[in-house]
Amino acid sequence: MQQIELSYAIAPRRHGRTLIRNPLMELLHAVREHGSISAAARAVGYSYRHVWGELKRWEQTLGHPLVTGDQGRSAQLSEFGDKLLWAERQAQARLAPQIEALHADLERAFALAFDDSTHVLSLHASHDDALVLLRAHAAATARLQLDIRFTGSVDAISALNQGRCVMAGFHTLERPPTGSLAQRTYKPLLKPGLHKIIGFARRTQGLIVAPGNPLGLKNLADVAARRARYVNRSIGTGTRVLLDELLERDGLAADAIDGYARHEPSHAAAAHAVAAGEADAALGIESAALGAGLGFVPLVQERYHLACLKSALEQPAIQALLVLLRGAAWQHQLGTLPGYESASSGEVESLSTLLPWWSFKPKKSHSSAKA
């Protein structure tokens, strides 16, 4: 395996997303976009001589040509240059949650070091674009740093119960039925009287497909019948639970889905697999599909929940979050994200209200009078 050493810098967020930047990849992207070395040099803010020298130095290091064409006006990426750029973009898509977590670590460290009035809230959560947007909004408007670790829904609630975070983010169908897989998965982890749920958002999940939906997929039955190449989400993620729940509801076996065993760690990575032509479909959120220029077939609506211990509700960081979520500014921002809308944002609700899996027998009344 070829060993390549690349250095990255964490760049400021653009549109709520953290970027990591590498000078070589920026040069290759600029050459592909602008079609000449001189135009690429202007785009990245370096001299023609510097860009030309860097490309030649990297060609010698890597042992492959990166650009083709004369040293003059026109240039394009070689096949190797295209493949190298594609591989790097794929790696970034797959590592996006980890990159976001690294950025949050740095923000948290400096917030604690330099600003005593800044609140920090540790949150383990199923990957969600609205949470990425909320983190930027909270830091900019509420002096609140959300220290988010993106993980599966099951792992997030487990982390909450083990004291490794203050809040957990997970998602279920709008009204998960009694006896469903969601009940069997989440009920053992959540206890009425111990946990509370804070309303966050309603979002749409569906099939992420190629532009124009060339296979005409309308549901999971079509995915199975047409042997569409599917890419799944990791075990323990809420979207994996949702897929299994929908398969169970529709009477489909897991082995009916071609690619059920293949998985990606986030909605963005699953969408990238479809965009790269490695898969025909994935279950995911609409914003991930549209962000990758793909088609989207809506299937179900979900509620994204934030869970915490009842005893933690009065903590300053949680109180700051509740105020933020109830505000018109945040709810407007949430509405700009495709497939999302406010759903009791910032309202503290009981488990039995949103997840009606518990039934409690009324307490017997004790009368002092005897018949």
PDB file of N, CA and C in Angstrom, residues 47-121:
ATOM      1  N   SER A  47       1.657  32.580  -6.451  1.00  0.00           N
ATOM      2  CA  SER A  47       2.215  32.886  -7.757  1.00  0.00           C
ATOM      3  C   SER A  47       2.189  31.651  -8.657  1.00  0.00           C
ATOM      4  N   TYR A  48       2.206  31.897  -9.949  1.00  0.00           N
ATOM      5  CA  TYR A  48       2.266  30.792 -10.917  1.00  0.00           C
ATOM      6  C   TYR A  48       3.480  29.921 -10.633  1.00  0.00           C
ATOM      7  N   ARG A  49       4.625  30.557 -10.382  1.00  0.00           N
ATOM      8  CA  ARG A  49       5.865  29.823 -10.159  1.00  0.00           C
ATOM      9  C   ARG A  49       5.752  28.908  -8.937  1.00  0.00           C
ATOM     10  N   HIS A  50       5.136  29.417  -7.864  1.00  0.00           N
ATOM     11  CA  HIS A  50       4.981  28.605  -6.651  1.00  0.00           C
ATOM     12  C   HIS A  50       4.098  27.384  -6.916  1.00  0.00           C
ATOM     13  N   VAL A  51       2.956  27.605  -7.578  1.00  0.00           N
ATOM     14  CA  VAL A  51       2.026  26.507  -7.837  1.00  0.00           C
ATOM     15  C   VAL A  51       2.664  25.470  -8.749  1.00  0.00           C
ATOM     16  N   TRP A  52       3.315  25.925  -9.800  1.00  0.00           N
ATOM     17  CA  TRP A  52       3.969  24.990 -10.720  1.00  0.00           C
ATOM     18  C   TRP A  52       5.038  24.176  -9.985  1.00  0.00           C
ATOM     19  N   GLY A  53       5.829  24.842  -9.142  1.00  0.00           N
ATOM     20  CA  GLY A  53       6.867  24.140  -8.393  1.00  0.00           C
ATOM     21  C   GLY A  53       6.301  23.128  -7.417  1.00  0.00           C
ATOM     22  N   GLU A  54       5.204  23.488  -6.739  1.00  0.00           N
ATOM     23  CA  GLU A  54       4.582  22.561  -5.797  1.00  0.00           C
ATOM     24  C   GLU A  54       4.033  21.327  -6.506  1.00  0.00           C
ATOM     25  N   LEU A  55       3.382  21.531  -7.640  1.00  0.00           N
ATOM     26  CA  LEU A  55       2.843  20.385  -8.379  1.00  0.00           C
ATOM     27  C   LEU A  55       3.954  19.443  -8.826  1.00  0.00           C
ATOM     28  N   LYS A  56       5.054  20.012  -9.319  1.00  0.00           N
ATOM     29  CA  LYS A  56       6.175  19.176  -9.771  1.00  0.00           C
ATOM     30  C   LYS A  56       6.840  18.463  -8.585  1.00  0.00           C
ATOM     31  N   ARG A  57       6.919  19.150  -7.435  1.00  0.00           N
ATOM     32  CA  ARG A  57       7.516  18.520  -6.262  1.00  0.00           C
ATOM     33  C   ARG A  57       6.670  17.334  -5.815  1.00  0.00           C
ATOM     34  N   TRP A  58       5.347  17.509  -5.824  1.00  0.00           N
ATOM     35  CA  TRP A  58       4.465  16.414  -5.412  1.00  0.00           C
ATOM     36  C   TRP A  58       4.480  15.275  -6.432  1.00  0.00           C
ATOM     37  N   GLU A  59       4.604  15.606  -7.705  1.00  0.00           N
ATOM     38  CA  GLU A  59       4.694  14.538  -8.711  1.00  0.00           C
ATOM     39  C   GLU A  59       5.923  13.664  -8.480  1.00  0.00           C
ATOM     40  N   GLN A  60       7.019  14.311  -8.103  1.00  0.00           N
ATOM     41  CA  GLN A  60       8.233  13.549  -7.832  1.00  0.00           C
ATOM     42  C   GLN A  60       8.070  12.703  -6.568  1.00  0.00           C
ATOM     43  N   THR A  61       7.417  13.256  -5.541  1.00  0.00           N
ATOM     44  CA  THR A  61       7.210  12.538  -4.288  1.00  0.00           C
ATOM     45  C   THR A  61       6.290  11.336  -4.481  1.00  0.00           C
ATOM     46  N   LEU A  62       5.208  11.539  -5.244  1.00  0.00           N
ATOM     47  CA  LEU A  62       4.197  10.497  -5.408  1.00  0.00           C
ATOM     48  C   LEU A  62       4.524   9.514  -6.528  1.00  0.00           C
ATOM     49  N   GLY A  63       5.412   9.917  -7.420  1.00  0.00           N
ATOM     50  CA  GLY A  63       5.784   9.019  -8.497  1.00  0.00           C
ATOM     51  C   GLY A  63       4.754   8.915  -9.606  1.00  0.00           C
ATOM     52  N   HIS A  64       3.849   9.884  -9.703  1.00  0.00           N
ATOM     53  CA  HIS A  64       2.814   9.897 -10.737  1.00  0.00           C
ATOM     54  C   HIS A  64       2.576  11.334 -11.191  1.00  0.00           C
ATOM     55  N   PRO A  65       2.233  11.533 -12.467  1.00  0.00           N
ATOM     56  CA  PRO A  65       1.878  12.886 -12.914  1.00  0.00           C
ATOM     57  C   PRO A  65       0.544  13.316 -12.315  1.00  0.00           C
ATOM     58  N   LEU A  66       0.452  14.598 -11.965  1.00  0.00           N
ATOM     59  CA  LEU A  66      -0.786  15.133 -11.396  1.00  0.00           C
ATOM     60  C   LEU A  66      -1.582  15.957 -12.407  1.00  0.00           C
ATOM     61  N   VAL A  67      -0.880  16.600 -13.320  1.00  0.00           N
ATOM     62  CA  VAL A  67      -1.548  17.421 -14.334  1.00  0.00           C
ATOM     63  C   VAL A  67      -1.024  17.048 -15.710  1.00  0.00           C
ATOM     64  N   THR A  68      -1.839  17.274 -16.697  1.00  0.00           N
ATOM     65  CA  THR A  68      -1.434  17.077 -18.084  1.00  0.00           C
ATOM     66  C   THR A  68      -1.621  18.392 -18.832  1.00  0.00           C
ATOM     67  N   GLY A  69      -0.917  18.522 -19.942  1.00  0.00           N
ATOM     68  CA  GLY A  69      -0.979  19.763 -20.716  1.00  0.00           C
ATOM     69  C   GLY A  69       0.342  20.492 -20.646  1.00  0.00           C
ATOM     70  N   ASP A  70       0.457  21.548 -21.421  1.00  0.00           N
ATOM     71  CA  ASP A  70       1.685  22.321 -21.482  1.00  0.00           C
ATOM     72  C   ASP A  70       1.801  23.250 -20.288  1.00  0.00           C
ATOM     73  N   GLN A  71       3.004  23.792 -20.103  1.00  0.00           N
ATOM     74  CA  GLN A  71       3.233  24.732 -19.023  1.00  0.00           C
ATOM     75  C   GLN A  71       2.535  26.051 -19.300  1.00  0.00           C
ATOM     76  N   GLY A  72       1.965  26.193 -20.434  1.00  0.00           N
ATOM     77  CA  GLY A  72       1.326  27.447 -20.825  1.00  0.00           C
ATOM     78  C   GLY A  72      -0.063  27.618 -20.268  1.00  0.00           C
ATOM     79  N   ARG A  73      -1.020  27.782 -21.172  1.00  0.00           N
ATOM     80  CA  ARG A  73      -2.338  28.238 -20.732  1.00  0.00           C
ATOM     81  C   ARG A  73      -3.236  27.148 -20.161  1.00  0.00           C
ATOM     82  N   SER A  74      -3.330  26.021 -20.819  1.00  0.00           N
ATOM     83  CA  SER A  74      -4.317  25.023 -20.406  1.00  0.00           C
ATOM     84  C   SER A  74      -3.659  23.887 -19.636  1.00  0.00           C
ATOM     85  N   ALA A  75      -4.441  23.320 -18.723  1.00  0.00           N
ATOM     86  CA  ALA A  75      -3.976  22.172 -17.940  1.00  0.00           C
ATOM     87  C   ALA A  75      -5.206  21.470 -17.378  1.00  0.00           C
ATOM     88  N   GLN A  76      -5.079  20.182 -17.171  1.00  0.00           N
ATOM     89  CA  GLN A  76      -6.138  19.415 -16.535  1.00  0.00           C
ATOM     90  C   GLN A  76      -5.514  18.327 -15.685  1.00  0.00           C
ATOM     91  N   LEU A  77      -6.291  17.812 -14.761  1.00  0.00           N
ATOM     92  CA  LEU A  77      -5.770  16.767 -13.901  1.00  0.00           C
ATOM     93  C   LEU A  77      -5.555  15.485 -14.690  1.00  0.00           C
ATOM     94  N   SER A  78      -4.480  14.784 -14.343  1.00  0.00           N
ATOM     95  CA  SER A  78      -4.261  13.451 -14.900  1.00  0.00           C
ATOM     96  C   SER A  78      -5.262  12.488 -14.276  1.00  0.00           C
ATOM     97  N   GLU A  79      -5.320  11.274 -14.798  1.00  0.00           N
ATOM     98  CA  GLU A  79      -6.201  10.280 -14.197  1.00  0.00           C
ATOM     99  C   GLU A  79      -5.830  10.045 -12.735  1.00  0.00           C
ATOM    100  N   PHE A  80      -4.522  10.003 -12.444  1.00  0.00           N
ATOM    101  CA  PHE A  80      -4.093   9.819 -11.060  1.00  0.00           C
ATOM    102  C   PHE A  80      -4.493  11.005 -10.200  1.00  0.00           C
ATOM    103  N   GLY A  81      -4.348  12.222 -10.731  1.00  0.00           N
ATOM    104  CA  GLY A  81      -4.747  13.406  -9.983  1.00  0.00           C
ATOM    105  C   GLY A  81      -6.225  13.401  -9.655  1.00  0.00           C
ATOM    106  N   ASP A  82      -7.052  12.995 -10.618  1.00  0.00           N
ATOM    107  CA  ASP A  82      -8.496  12.893 -10.376  1.00  0.00           C
ATOM    108  C   ASP A  82      -8.794  11.869  -9.297  1.00  0.00           C
ATOM    109  N   LYS A  83      -8.142  10.704  -9.372  1.00  0.00           N
ATOM    110  CA  LYS A  83      -8.375   9.645  -8.390  1.00  0.00           C
ATOM    111  C   LYS A  83      -7.915  10.072  -7.002  1.00  0.00           C
ATOM    112  N   LEU A  84      -6.778  10.773  -6.935  1.00  0.00           N
ATOM    113  CA  LEU A  84      -6.271  11.228  -5.640  1.00  0.00           C
ATOM    114  C   LEU A  84      -7.235  12.218  -5.003  1.00  0.00           C
ATOM    115  N   LEU A  85      -7.753  13.164  -5.786  1.00  0.00           N
ATOM    116  CA  LEU A  85      -8.696  14.146  -5.270  1.00  0.00           C
ATOM    117  C   LEU A  85      -9.996  13.469  -4.838  1.00  0.00           C
ATOM    118  N   TRP A  86     -10.472  12.516  -5.633  1.00  0.00           N
ATOM    119  CA  TRP A  86     -11.703  11.788  -5.290  1.00  0.00           C
ATOM    120  C   TRP A  86     -11.526  11.018  -3.980  1.00  0.00           C
ATOM    121  N   ALA A  87     -10.377  10.347  -3.825  1.00  0.00           N
ATOM    122  CA  ALA A  87     -10.137   9.558  -2.613  1.00  0.00           C
ATOM    123  C   ALA A  87     -10.102  10.448  -1.384  1.00  0.00           C
ATOM    124  N   GLU A  88      -9.505  11.626  -1.519  1.00  0.00           N
ATOM    125  CA  GLU A  88      -9.425  12.536  -0.376  1.00  0.00           C
ATOM    126  C   GLU A  88     -10.799  13.058  -0.005  1.00  0.00           C
ATOM    127  N   ARG A  89     -11.626  13.385  -0.983  1.00  0.00           N
ATOM    128  CA  ARG A  89     -12.982  13.871  -0.705  1.00  0.00           C
ATOM    129  C   ARG A  89     -13.827  12.767  -0.060  1.00  0.00           C
ATOM    130  N   GLN A  90     -13.637  11.529  -0.497  1.00  0.00           N
ATOM    131  CA  GLN A  90     -14.373  10.415   0.106  1.00  0.00           C
ATOM    132  C   GLN A  90     -13.964  10.243   1.562  1.00  0.00           C
ATOM    133  N   ALA A  91     -12.669  10.343   1.837  1.00  0.00           N
ATOM    134  CA  ALA A  91     -12.198  10.208   3.213  1.00  0.00           C
ATOM    135  C   ALA A  91     -12.762  11.329   4.088  1.00  0.00           C
ATOM    136  N   GLN A  92     -12.807  12.554   3.558  1.00  0.00           N
ATOM    137  CA  GLN A  92     -13.365  13.660   4.342  1.00  0.00           C
ATOM    138  C   GLN A  92     -14.838  13.427   4.650  1.00  0.00           C
ATOM    139  N   ALA A  93     -15.598  12.908   3.679  1.00  0.00           N
ATOM    140  CA  ALA A  93     -17.021  12.661   3.912  1.00  0.00           C
ATOM    141  C   ALA A  93     -17.209  11.615   5.005  1.00  0.00           C
ATOM    142  N   ARG A  94     -16.393  10.573   4.969  1.00  0.00           N
ATOM    143  CA  ARG A  94     -16.524   9.513   5.968  1.00  0.00           C
ATOM    144  C   ARG A  94     -16.087   9.964   7.358  1.00  0.00           C
ATOM    145  N   LEU A  95     -15.137  10.872   7.413  1.00  0.00           N
ATOM    146  CA  LEU A  95     -14.591  11.306   8.702  1.00  0.00           C
ATOM    147  C   LEU A  95     -15.230  12.580   9.216  1.00  0.00           C
ATOM    148  N   ALA A  96     -16.264  13.079   8.529  1.00  0.00           N
ATOM    149  CA  ALA A  96     -16.868  14.357   8.920  1.00  0.00           C
ATOM    150  C   ALA A  96     -17.279  14.402  10.389  1.00  0.00           C
ATOM    151  N   PRO A  97     -17.952  13.363  10.939  1.00  0.00           N
ATOM    152  CA  PRO A  97     -18.301  13.438  12.369  1.00  0.00           C
ATOM    153  C   PRO A  97     -17.082  13.554  13.281  1.00  0.00           C
ATOM    154  N   GLN A  98     -16.015  12.824  12.948  1.00  0.00           N
ATOM    155  CA  GLN A  98     -14.809  12.895  13.769  1.00  0.00           C
ATOM    156  C   GLN A  98     -14.137  14.262  13.647  1.00  0.00           C
ATOM    157  N   ILE A  99     -14.179  14.833  12.434  1.00  0.00           N
ATOM    158  CA  ILE A  99     -13.606  16.165  12.239  1.00  0.00           C
ATOM    159  C   ILE A  99     -14.375  17.189  13.059  1.00  0.00           C
ATOM    160  N   GLU A 100     -15.711  17.070  13.030  1.00  0.00           N
ATOM    161  CA  GLU A 100     -16.541  17.969  13.831  1.00  0.00           C
ATOM    162  C   GLU A 100     -16.220  17.806  15.315  1.00  0.00           C
ATOM    163  N   ALA A 101     -16.014  16.577  15.765  1.00  0.00           N
ATOM    164  CA  ALA A 101     -15.710  16.334  17.177  1.00  0.00           C
ATOM    165  C   ALA A 101     -14.370  16.958  17.559  1.00  0.00           C
ATOM    166  N   LEU A 102     -13.392  16.856  16.665  1.00  0.00           N
ATOM    167  CA  LEU A 102     -12.087  17.462  16.929  1.00  0.00           C
ATOM    168  C   LEU A 102     -12.213  18.971  17.053  1.00  0.00           C
ATOM    169  N   HIS A 103     -12.978  19.565  16.153  1.00  0.00           N
ATOM    170  CA  HIS A 103     -13.182  21.010  16.207  1.00  0.00           C
ATOM    171  C   HIS A 103     -13.857  21.401  17.521  1.00  0.00           C
ATOM    172  N   ALA A 104     -14.839  20.600  17.949  1.00  0.00           N
ATOM    173  CA  ALA A 104     -15.534  20.880  19.204  1.00  0.00           C
ATOM    174  C   ALA A 104     -14.582  20.783  20.393  1.00  0.00           C
ATOM    175  N   ASP A 105     -13.654  19.816  20.354  1.00  0.00           N
ATOM    176  CA  ASP A 105     -12.669  19.688  21.426  1.00  0.00           C
ATOM    177  C   ASP A 105     -11.844  20.973  21.570  1.00  0.00           C
ATOM    178  N   LEU A 106     -11.401  21.504  20.434  1.00  0.00           N
ATOM    179  CA  LEU A 106     -10.594  22.716  20.475  1.00  0.00           C
ATOM    180  C   LEU A 106     -11.415  23.897  20.980  1.00  0.00           C
ATOM    181  N   GLU A 107     -12.651  24.019  20.499  1.00  0.00           N
ATOM    182  CA  GLU A 107     -13.507  25.110  20.955  1.00  0.00           C
ATOM    183  C   GLU A 107     -13.750  25.018  22.463  1.00  0.00           C
ATOM    184  N   ARG A 108     -14.012  23.807  22.921  1.00  0.00           N
ATOM    185  CA  ARG A 108     -14.287  23.609  24.344  1.00  0.00           C
ATOM    186  C   ARG A 108     -13.081  23.987  25.193  1.00  0.00           C
ATOM    187  N   ALA A 109     -11.892  23.585  24.758  1.00  0.00           N
ATOM    188  CA  ALA A 109     -10.686  23.872  25.527  1.00  0.00           C
ATOM    189  C   ALA A 109     -10.463  25.371  25.663  1.00  0.00           C
ATOM    190  N   PHE A 110     -10.590  26.109  24.568  1.00  0.00           N
ATOM    191  CA  PHE A 110     -10.344  27.537  24.627  1.00  0.00           C
ATOM    192  C   PHE A 110     -11.469  28.276  25.340  1.00  0.00           C
ATOM    193  N   ALA A 111     -12.706  27.765  25.215  1.00  0.00           N
ATOM    194  CA  ALA A 111     -13.817  28.386  25.938  1.00  0.00           C
ATOM    195  C   ALA A 111     -13.586  28.301  27.439  1.00  0.00           C
ATOM    196  N   LEU A 112     -13.159  27.134  27.915  1.00  0.00           N
ATOM    197  CA  LEU A 112     -12.913  26.962  29.341  1.00  0.00           C
ATOM    198  C   LEU A 112     -11.708  27.768  29.810  1.00  0.00           C
ATOM    199  N   ALA A 113     -10.722  27.917  28.946  1.00  0.00           N
ATOM    200  CA  ALA A 113      -9.497  28.586  29.353  1.00  0.00           C
ATOM    201  C   ALA A 113      -9.647  30.101  29.426  1.00  0.00           C
ATOM    202  N   PHE A 114     -10.451  30.668  28.533  1.00  0.00           N
ATOM    203  CA  PHE A 114     -10.456  32.120  28.400  1.00  0.00           C
ATOM    204  C   PHE A 114     -11.762  32.818  28.755  1.00  0.00           C
ATOM    205  N   ASP A 115     -12.843  32.091  28.930  1.00  0.00           N
ATOM    206  CA  ASP A 115     -14.125  32.769  29.137  1.00  0.00           C
ATOM    207  C   ASP A 115     -14.907  32.061  30.235  1.00  0.00           C
ATOM    208  N   ASP A 116     -14.888  32.659  31.430  1.00  0.00           N
ATOM    209  CA  ASP A 116     -15.563  32.040  32.568  1.00  0.00           C
ATOM    210  C   ASP A 116     -17.083  32.049  32.421  1.00  0.00           C
ATOM    211  N   SER A 117     -17.616  32.937  31.584  1.00  0.00           N
ATOM    212  CA  SER A 117     -19.071  33.041  31.447  1.00  0.00           C
ATOM    213  C   SER A 117     -19.646  32.113  30.385  1.00  0.00           C
ATOM    214  N   THR A 118     -18.785  31.426  29.663  1.00  0.00           N
ATOM    215  CA  THR A 118     -19.262  30.511  28.626  1.00  0.00           C
ATOM    216  C   THR A 118     -19.664  29.173  29.238  1.00  0.00           C
ATOM    217  N   HIS A 119     -20.839  28.697  28.864  1.00  0.00           N
ATOM    218  CA  HIS A 119     -21.301  27.387  29.321  1.00  0.00           C
ATOM    219  C   HIS A 119     -20.892  26.320  28.307  1.00  0.00           C
ATOM    220  N   VAL A 120     -20.618  25.144  28.803  1.00  0.00           N
ATOM    221  CA  VAL A 120     -20.266  24.005  27.955  1.00  0.00           C
ATOM    222  C   VAL A 120     -21.224  22.862  28.270  1.00  0.00           C
ATOM    223  N   LEU A 121     -21.808  22.298  27.232  1.00  0.00           N
ATOM    224  CA  LEU A 121     -22.750  21.188  27.405  1.00  0.00           C
ATOM    225  C   LEU A 121     -22.255  19.994  26.610  1.00  0.00           C
TER     226      LEU A 121
END
